[in-house]
Amino acid sequence: MSLAMLSSSIKGSALKSIRVSAPLRAATAVSRPTSVWTSRFYSTDKENGAKESESQDKATNATQAEGAEQPKQDSTKSPQEEALAAKDKQIAEIKDRLLRTLADMENLRQRTSKEVSNTKEYAIQKFAKDLLDTADILAMAIKNIPAEEIAESSTNTHLKSLHTGVSMTRDELLKTFKRYGVEAYDPLNEKFDPNLHQANFQVPMPGKEPGTVFDVQKIGYMLKGRVLRPAQVGVVQSTD
């Protein structure tokens, strides 16, 4: 009887232990998959993120590589492009030379035209300058005839006729000069100008402004605005 009770008690305790441990195992079985799937989920996300970042890095590196290689591709020209660039440079140089040559030719044409014009205008310069001495001699002859000998009351008709003929000759010569652009100028009482006058002597003269022409030995002549011969004059000297 005691053995039966002992065996029944052992069976009862074994059943209790089975009943108690069953829920614990079930709870353990239920809770364990959750943690496992959670860890697996996070690890999968991390792996996917790493893969995505790795792919993005690769794409960025590829883009940078393309950008770095782009100038090399631009700087690298084909033989046809190099030949075309060389031809363009050669054409530009030839055009520049042509423009410079045309400018030089135009300057030469203008200088030649000006020289031809000056030659035409001043062709009589030497001839007119040689005749100035004749005009000076005629003026000297007229100046040296006494005024009383050519007055109306004078009976010296021969000298009067000579004076008239010499005066007419000189006047006609000056008219001819003027017709060809040669004009006389008398700088008496004018300010001395070294470009127009030649000072032969200087004399201090009270009452006259220094630097003024007070005597003209030979009048000057101009040929179309150019000095053919400067006037030979005497100038008032400063007393300072």
Short mmCIF file of C-alpha atoms in Angstrom, two decimals:
data_model
loop_
_atom_site.label_atom_id
_atom_site.label_comp_id
_atom_site.label_asym_id
_atom_site.label_seq_id
_atom_site.Cartn_x
_atom_site.Cartn_y
_atom_site.Cartn_z
CA MET A 1 0.00 0.00 0.00
CA SER A 2 2.78 2.32 0.77
CA LEU A 3 4.52 1.52 -2.52
CA ALA A 4 1.38 2.34 -4.41
CA MET A 5 1.04 5.63 -2.65
CA LEU A 6 4.70 6.38 -3.25
CA SER A 7 4.44 5.63 -6.94
CA SER A 8 1.28 7.67 -7.26
CA SER A 9 2.91 10.61 -5.53
CA ILE A 10 5.90 10.35 -7.81
CA LYS A 11 3.62 10.30 -10.84
CA GLY A 12 1.70 13.27 -9.48
CA SER A 13 4.88 15.31 -8.92
CA ALA A 14 6.14 14.37 -12.39
CA LEU A 15 2.88 15.51 -13.95
CA LYS A 16 3.05 18.78 -12.00
CA SER A 17 6.59 19.39 -13.12
CA ILE A 18 5.57 18.69 -16.70
CA ARG A 19 2.59 21.01 -16.41
CA VAL A 20 4.68 23.79 -14.89
CA SER A 21 7.59 23.47 -17.31
CA ALA A 22 5.35 23.32 -20.37
CA PRO A 23 4.16 26.96 -20.16
CA LEU A 24 7.71 28.11 -19.47
CA ARG A 25 8.96 26.32 -22.54
CA ALA A 26 6.11 27.69 -24.58
CA ALA A 27 6.88 31.21 -23.39
CA THR A 28 10.52 30.67 -24.11
CA ALA A 29 9.68 29.27 -27.52
CA VAL A 30 7.41 32.25 -28.28
CA SER A 31 9.81 34.91 -27.05
CA ARG A 32 12.91 33.48 -28.71
CA PRO A 33 11.77 33.86 -32.38
CA THR A 34 10.87 37.54 -31.79
CA SER A 35 14.39 38.47 -30.66
CA VAL A 36 15.90 36.38 -33.41
CA TRP A 37 13.79 37.95 -36.17
CA THR A 38 14.40 41.40 -34.74
CA SER A 39 18.17 40.92 -34.80
CA ARG A 40 17.93 39.44 -38.26
CA PHE A 41 15.79 42.42 -39.45
CA TYR A 42 18.22 45.01 -38.12
CA SER A 43 21.20 43.15 -39.49
CA THR A 44 19.48 42.93 -42.89
CA ASP A 45 18.78 46.72 -42.83
CA LYS A 46 22.37 47.41 -41.97
CA GLU A 47 23.60 45.18 -44.77
CA ASN A 48 21.19 46.81 -47.24
CA GLY A 49 22.26 50.31 -46.08
CA ALA A 50 25.92 49.36 -46.40
CA LYS A 51 25.27 48.00 -49.88
CA GLU A 52 23.35 51.13 -50.88
CA SER A 53 26.07 53.45 -49.49
CA GLU A 54 28.69 51.34 -51.23
CA SER A 55 26.79 51.60 -54.52
CA GLN A 56 26.37 55.37 -54.03
CA ASP A 57 30.10 55.71 -53.32
CA LYS A 58 30.86 53.75 -56.45
CA ALA A 59 28.51 55.96 -58.49
CA THR A 60 30.09 59.14 -57.02
CA ASN A 61 33.58 57.85 -57.70
CA ALA A 62 32.57 56.97 -61.26
CA THR A 63 31.10 60.45 -61.78
CA GLN A 64 34.24 62.09 -60.40
CA ALA A 65 36.38 59.89 -62.59
CA GLU A 66 34.34 60.88 -65.63
CA GLY A 67 34.63 64.55 -64.65
CA ALA A 68 38.36 64.20 -64.17
CA GLU A 69 38.76 62.42 -67.47
CA GLN A 70 36.56 64.91 -69.37
CA PRO A 71 39.25 67.67 -69.73
CA LYS A 72 41.68 65.04 -70.94
CA GLN A 73 39.20 64.05 -73.63
CA ASP A 74 38.62 67.75 -74.53
CA SER A 75 42.35 68.51 -74.59
CA THR A 76 43.02 65.52 -76.76
CA LYS A 77 42.36 66.49 -80.37
CA SER A 78 42.29 64.38 -83.42
CA PRO A 79 44.85 64.90 -86.19
CA GLN A 80 42.17 66.50 -88.37
CA GLU A 81 41.32 69.03 -85.64
CA GLU A 82 44.99 69.84 -85.08
CA ALA A 83 45.53 70.34 -88.81
CA LEU A 84 42.46 72.59 -88.97
CA ALA A 85 43.69 74.67 -86.02
CA ALA A 86 47.10 75.03 -87.69
CA LYS A 87 45.44 76.17 -90.92
CA ASP A 88 43.32 78.72 -89.01
CA LYS A 89 46.45 80.10 -87.34
CA GLN A 90 48.22 80.31 -90.68
CA ILE A 91 45.25 82.11 -92.25
CA ALA A 92 45.18 84.61 -89.36
CA GLU A 93 48.90 85.32 -89.81
CA ILE A 94 48.50 85.79 -93.58
CA LYS A 95 45.52 88.13 -92.98
CA ASP A 96 47.54 90.18 -90.51
CA ARG A 97 50.42 90.47 -92.98
CA LEU A 98 48.03 91.47 -95.73
CA LEU A 99 46.44 94.20 -93.62
CA ARG A 100 49.86 95.53 -92.62
CA THR A 101 50.97 95.52 -96.26
CA LEU A 102 47.83 97.35 -97.33
CA ALA A 103 48.37 99.95 -94.59
CA ASP A 104 51.99 100.43 -95.66
CA MET A 105 50.96 100.79 -99.29
CA GLU A 106 48.29 103.35 -98.35
CA ASN A 107 50.83 105.36 -96.33
CA LEU A 108 53.28 105.19 -99.21
CA ARG A 109 50.59 106.33 -101.64
CA GLN A 110 49.69 109.29 -99.43
CA ARG A 111 53.34 110.28 -98.96
CA THR A 112 53.98 109.98 -102.69
CA SER A 113 50.90 112.02 -103.51
CA LYS A 114 51.96 114.69 -101.02
CA GLU A 115 55.49 114.76 -102.43
CA VAL A 116 54.15 115.07 -105.98
CA SER A 117 51.84 117.89 -104.90
CA ASN A 118 54.66 119.68 -103.09
CA THR A 119 56.91 119.22 -106.11
CA LYS A 120 54.29 120.82 -108.34
CA GLU A 121 53.64 123.67 -105.93
CA TYR A 122 57.26 124.45 -105.14
CA ALA A 123 58.79 123.54 -108.51
CA ILE A 124 59.59 127.21 -109.20
CA GLN A 125 61.24 127.70 -105.80
CA LYS A 126 64.81 127.73 -107.10
CA PHE A 127 63.92 129.80 -110.17
CA ALA A 128 61.99 132.36 -108.09
CA LYS A 129 64.76 132.56 -105.51
CA ASP A 130 67.26 133.39 -108.26
CA LEU A 131 65.02 136.25 -109.40
CA LEU A 132 64.84 137.80 -105.94
CA ASP A 133 68.22 139.42 -106.42
CA THR A 134 66.90 141.13 -109.57
CA ALA A 135 63.94 142.48 -107.61
CA ASP A 136 66.33 143.72 -104.89
CA ILE A 137 68.50 145.51 -107.44
CA LEU A 138 65.49 147.23 -108.98
CA ALA A 139 64.27 148.30 -105.53
CA MET A 140 67.75 149.64 -104.67
CA ALA A 141 67.88 151.64 -107.93
CA ILE A 142 64.50 153.22 -107.22
CA LYS A 143 65.44 153.97 -103.62
CA ASN A 144 68.71 155.70 -104.50
CA ILE A 145 67.18 158.22 -106.92
CA PRO A 146 66.80 161.58 -105.13
CA ALA A 147 63.20 162.57 -104.58
CA GLU A 148 63.75 166.14 -105.83
CA GLU A 149 65.08 164.82 -109.13
CA ILE A 150 61.84 162.99 -109.91
CA ALA A 151 59.48 165.65 -108.58
CA GLU A 152 57.07 167.39 -110.96
CA SER A 153 59.04 170.61 -110.71
CA SER A 154 62.22 168.85 -111.82
CA THR A 155 63.41 169.40 -115.39
CA ASN A 156 65.43 166.15 -115.44
CA THR A 157 63.08 164.32 -117.78
CA HIS A 158 65.53 161.55 -118.59
CA LEU A 159 65.91 160.59 -114.95
CA LYS A 160 62.16 160.75 -114.51
CA SER A 161 61.67 158.41 -117.43
CA LEU A 162 64.31 156.04 -116.07
CA HIS A 163 62.67 156.02 -112.65
CA THR A 164 59.29 155.33 -114.20
CA GLY A 165 60.64 152.45 -116.31
CA VAL A 166 62.48 150.84 -113.41
CA SER A 167 59.44 151.17 -111.13
CA MET A 168 57.16 149.60 -113.76
CA THR A 169 59.62 146.74 -114.30
CA ARG A 170 59.76 146.01 -110.59
CA ASP A 171 56.00 146.19 -110.21
CA GLU A 172 55.52 143.82 -113.12
CA LEU A 173 58.04 141.39 -111.66
CA LEU A 174 56.24 141.43 -108.31
CA LYS A 175 52.92 140.79 -110.09
CA THR A 176 54.46 137.81 -111.84
CA PHE A 177 55.78 136.52 -108.50
CA LYS A 178 52.35 136.84 -106.96
CA ARG A 179 50.72 135.02 -109.84
CA TYR A 180 52.87 131.97 -109.05
CA GLY A 181 52.47 132.18 -105.29
CA VAL A 182 55.51 134.31 -104.40
CA GLU A 183 54.62 137.30 -102.21
CA ALA A 184 56.83 139.97 -100.62
CA TYR A 185 56.43 141.16 -97.01
CA ASP A 186 57.94 144.16 -95.25
CA PRO A 187 58.26 143.66 -91.46
CA LEU A 188 59.06 147.28 -90.57
CA ASN A 189 57.91 148.18 -87.01
CA GLU A 190 56.79 144.57 -86.41
CA LYS A 191 57.87 142.24 -83.63
CA PHE A 192 60.96 140.26 -84.50
CA ASP A 193 60.15 136.67 -85.51
CA PRO A 194 63.12 134.32 -85.98
CA ASN A 195 61.01 132.15 -88.31
CA LEU A 196 60.42 135.07 -90.70
CA HIS A 197 63.27 137.51 -90.05
CA GLN A 198 67.03 137.46 -90.09
CA ALA A 199 68.57 139.97 -87.66
CA ASN A 200 71.73 141.48 -89.15
CA PHE A 201 72.38 143.89 -86.27
CA GLN A 202 70.89 145.24 -83.01
CA VAL A 203 70.89 148.82 -81.78
CA PRO A 204 69.50 150.20 -78.50
CA MET A 205 66.97 152.89 -79.33
CA PRO A 206 65.25 154.87 -76.56
CA GLY A 207 61.52 155.22 -76.98
CA LYS A 208 61.14 151.97 -78.98
CA GLU A 209 60.17 148.60 -77.67
CA PRO A 210 63.05 146.10 -77.56
CA GLY A 211 62.76 143.36 -80.14
CA THR A 212 61.04 145.57 -82.70
CA VAL A 213 62.22 145.77 -86.33
CA PHE A 214 63.29 149.36 -87.04
CA ASP A 215 65.20 148.85 -90.31
CA VAL A 216 64.67 146.56 -93.30
CA GLN A 217 67.68 146.02 -95.53
CA LYS A 218 65.99 143.38 -97.68
CA ILE A 219 62.30 142.52 -97.68
CA GLY A 220 61.25 138.91 -97.26
CA TYR A 221 59.42 136.61 -99.67
CA MET A 222 56.97 133.73 -99.11
CA LEU A 223 56.17 130.93 -101.53
CA LYS A 224 52.66 129.57 -100.85
CA GLY A 225 53.03 129.99 -97.10
CA ARG A 226 56.62 128.77 -96.98
CA VAL A 227 59.48 131.17 -96.31
CA LEU A 228 61.37 131.59 -99.56
CA ARG A 229 63.77 134.13 -98.09
CA PRO A 230 63.66 135.71 -94.62
CA ALA A 231 63.69 139.48 -94.34
CA GLN A 232 67.08 140.94 -93.38
CA VAL A 233 66.40 143.48 -90.65
CA GLY A 234 67.83 145.56 -87.81
CA VAL A 235 66.29 145.00 -84.36
CA VAL A 236 65.95 147.28 -81.35
CA GLN A 237 68.23 146.02 -78.59
CA SER A 238 67.17 145.88 -74.97
CA THR A 239 68.94 148.32 -72.61
CA ASP A 240 68.74 145.99 -69.58
#
